[in-house]
Amino acid sequence: MLETIYFTRHGHRSDWIVPVLNNCYPTGLFYDPQLSPHGCNQAKELAQYFVNNTIQLDKIYSSPLFRTVQTANYVAEKLDLEILVENGLGEWEIPEPASTSKLREFFPRINTLYTSVSNHPKADETIQDVHDRLNKTMQEIISRCDAEGQIKSILLVGHAASVTAGVRAVLEDRLAVINCGTCSLSKFVKEGGKWKLKLNGDCSFLSGGEENNWAFD
């Protein structure tokens, strides 16, 4: 049975420091930037957190956007795990992302046989829709992990909106204040049949501390 759930947001984005240019990103999509050098360092520190604390994850799920898969890949490399691309963790209000096969050209650890819980969200999603999507996504992911029987600890890599809504879904509280800086870490542990939030956007392991926190309300 699943015992621990970690949520993290992607690292610092390259388009936060460099102007957006059409087709300048690896996937050729102008809305799909990679991590900045600083974001790569954040993702490396995130990966090292799991190593330093001898945490062995069983699965890593990622939104289909390049920056989230890139963040997930740093952890996957450190822990020798595959990456499961999950549309349910996708960004709010963006067009269709690159295909999983396209992403795998850059990240061979992607398991292209994985079946996502949901299709890519519609570009006109409301805040309510995002919460509904993440509620469904988390219920299904937890159910699948429990059905496998050997899965105890997972990491989900998303965006400010999807991470916030995902944490709220597990908390069963859509008004909860969730800290969501880049590469921050939230942690749930199951105790007495209930999910308990033990970390809320922790950034203590990041050399730059909390950065780019964004409230989704």
PDB file of C-alpha atoms in Angstrom, residues 101-178:
ATOM      1  CA  SER A 101       7.560  10.066 -27.945  1.00  0.00           C
ATOM      2  CA  LYS A 102       8.970  13.531 -28.664  1.00  0.00           C
ATOM      3  CA  LEU A 103       9.861  14.049 -25.014  1.00  0.00           C
ATOM      4  CA  ARG A 104      11.541  10.649 -24.915  1.00  0.00           C
ATOM      5  CA  GLU A 105      14.036  11.880 -27.519  1.00  0.00           C
ATOM      6  CA  PHE A 106      15.425  14.076 -24.733  1.00  0.00           C
ATOM      7  CA  PHE A 107      14.586  11.878 -21.738  1.00  0.00           C
ATOM      8  CA  PRO A 108      15.012   8.133 -22.435  1.00  0.00           C
ATOM      9  CA  ARG A 109      13.821   7.274 -18.926  1.00  0.00           C
ATOM     10  CA  ILE A 110      10.245   8.035 -19.980  1.00  0.00           C
ATOM     11  CA  ASN A 111       8.090   4.902 -20.061  1.00  0.00           C
ATOM     12  CA  THR A 112       5.992   5.316 -23.216  1.00  0.00           C
ATOM     13  CA  LEU A 113       3.808   2.329 -22.247  1.00  0.00           C
ATOM     14  CA  TYR A 114       2.318   4.187 -19.298  1.00  0.00           C
ATOM     15  CA  THR A 115      -1.365   5.093 -19.726  1.00  0.00           C
ATOM     16  CA  SER A 116      -2.161   8.530 -18.366  1.00  0.00           C
ATOM     17  CA  VAL A 117      -5.082   8.963 -15.979  1.00  0.00           C
ATOM     18  CA  SER A 118      -6.583  11.732 -18.109  1.00  0.00           C
ATOM     19  CA  ASN A 119      -6.243  13.511 -21.428  1.00  0.00           C
ATOM     20  CA  HIS A 120      -4.459  16.832 -21.627  1.00  0.00           C
ATOM     21  CA  PRO A 121      -6.674  19.481 -19.980  1.00  0.00           C
ATOM     22  CA  LYS A 122      -8.628  21.899 -22.117  1.00  0.00           C
ATOM     23  CA  ALA A 123      -7.163  25.381 -22.556  1.00  0.00           C
ATOM     24  CA  ASP A 124     -10.305  26.989 -21.096  1.00  0.00           C
ATOM     25  CA  GLU A 125     -10.191  25.189 -17.725  1.00  0.00           C
ATOM     26  CA  THR A 126     -11.570  27.111 -14.770  1.00  0.00           C
ATOM     27  CA  ILE A 127     -10.002  26.995 -11.303  1.00  0.00           C
ATOM     28  CA  GLN A 128     -12.811  24.619 -10.318  1.00  0.00           C
ATOM     29  CA  ASP A 129     -11.964  22.416 -13.301  1.00  0.00           C
ATOM     30  CA  VAL A 130      -8.321  22.220 -12.237  1.00  0.00           C
ATOM     31  CA  HIS A 131      -9.315  21.088  -8.757  1.00  0.00           C
ATOM     32  CA  ASP A 132     -11.702  18.512 -10.223  1.00  0.00           C
ATOM     33  CA  ARG A 133      -8.971  17.244 -12.557  1.00  0.00           C
ATOM     34  CA  LEU A 134      -6.432  16.856  -9.775  1.00  0.00           C
ATOM     35  CA  ASN A 135      -8.977  15.216  -7.492  1.00  0.00           C
ATOM     36  CA  LYS A 136      -9.614  12.582 -10.164  1.00  0.00           C
ATOM     37  CA  THR A 137      -5.908  12.257 -10.949  1.00  0.00           C
ATOM     38  CA  MET A 138      -4.860  11.721  -7.350  1.00  0.00           C
ATOM     39  CA  GLN A 139      -7.636   9.257  -6.633  1.00  0.00           C
ATOM     40  CA  GLU A 140      -6.680   7.168  -9.647  1.00  0.00           C
ATOM     41  CA  ILE A 141      -2.919   7.297  -9.060  1.00  0.00           C
ATOM     42  CA  ILE A 142      -3.336   6.258  -5.425  1.00  0.00           C
ATOM     43  CA  SER A 143      -5.754   3.505  -6.446  1.00  0.00           C
ATOM     44  CA  ARG A 144      -3.374   2.158  -9.092  1.00  0.00           C
ATOM     45  CA  CYS A 145      -0.419   2.196  -6.691  1.00  0.00           C
ATOM     46  CA  ASP A 146      -2.393   0.383  -3.998  1.00  0.00           C
ATOM     47  CA  ALA A 147      -3.538  -2.199  -6.544  1.00  0.00           C
ATOM     48  CA  GLU A 148       0.087  -2.955  -7.473  1.00  0.00           C
ATOM     49  CA  GLY A 149       0.766  -3.793  -3.851  1.00  0.00           C
ATOM     50  CA  GLN A 150       4.501  -3.021  -3.744  1.00  0.00           C
ATOM     51  CA  ILE A 151       4.416   0.764  -4.227  1.00  0.00           C
ATOM     52  CA  LYS A 152       5.168   2.682  -1.037  1.00  0.00           C
ATOM     53  CA  SER A 153       6.538   6.079  -2.071  1.00  0.00           C
ATOM     54  CA  ILE A 154       5.932   8.287  -5.119  1.00  0.00           C
ATOM     55  CA  LEU A 155       6.923  11.727  -6.413  1.00  0.00           C
ATOM     56  CA  LEU A 156       4.667  13.921  -8.539  1.00  0.00           C
ATOM     57  CA  VAL A 157       6.220  16.770 -10.529  1.00  0.00           C
ATOM     58  CA  GLY A 158       3.894  19.506 -11.704  1.00  0.00           C
ATOM     59  CA  HIS A 159       3.221  23.229 -11.874  1.00  0.00           C
ATOM     60  CA  ALA A 160       2.064  25.756  -9.305  1.00  0.00           C
ATOM     61  CA  ALA A 161      -1.596  25.189 -10.216  1.00  0.00           C
ATOM     62  CA  SER A 162      -1.498  21.395 -10.494  1.00  0.00           C
ATOM     63  CA  VAL A 163       0.706  20.912  -7.422  1.00  0.00           C
ATOM     64  CA  THR A 164      -1.472  23.199  -5.321  1.00  0.00           C
ATOM     65  CA  ALA A 165      -4.678  21.499  -6.478  1.00  0.00           C
ATOM     66  CA  GLY A 166      -3.066  18.066  -6.054  1.00  0.00           C
ATOM     67  CA  VAL A 167      -2.026  18.735  -2.471  1.00  0.00           C
ATOM     68  CA  ARG A 168      -5.476  20.120  -1.731  1.00  0.00           C
ATOM     69  CA  ALA A 169      -7.050  16.999  -3.258  1.00  0.00           C
ATOM     70  CA  VAL A 170      -5.119  14.708  -0.921  1.00  0.00           C
ATOM     71  CA  LEU A 171      -5.879  17.028   2.008  1.00  0.00           C
ATOM     72  CA  GLU A 172      -9.541  17.120   0.955  1.00  0.00           C
ATOM     73  CA  ASP A 173      -9.446  20.878   1.522  1.00  0.00           C
ATOM     74  CA  ARG A 174      -9.777  23.153  -1.525  1.00  0.00           C
ATOM     75  CA  LEU A 175      -9.115  26.292   0.528  1.00  0.00           C
ATOM     76  CA  ALA A 176      -5.836  25.140   2.088  1.00  0.00           C
ATOM     77  CA  VAL A 177      -2.865  27.515   1.740  1.00  0.00           C
ATOM     78  CA  ILE A 178      -0.162  25.613  -0.126  1.00  0.00           C
TER      79      ILE A 178
END
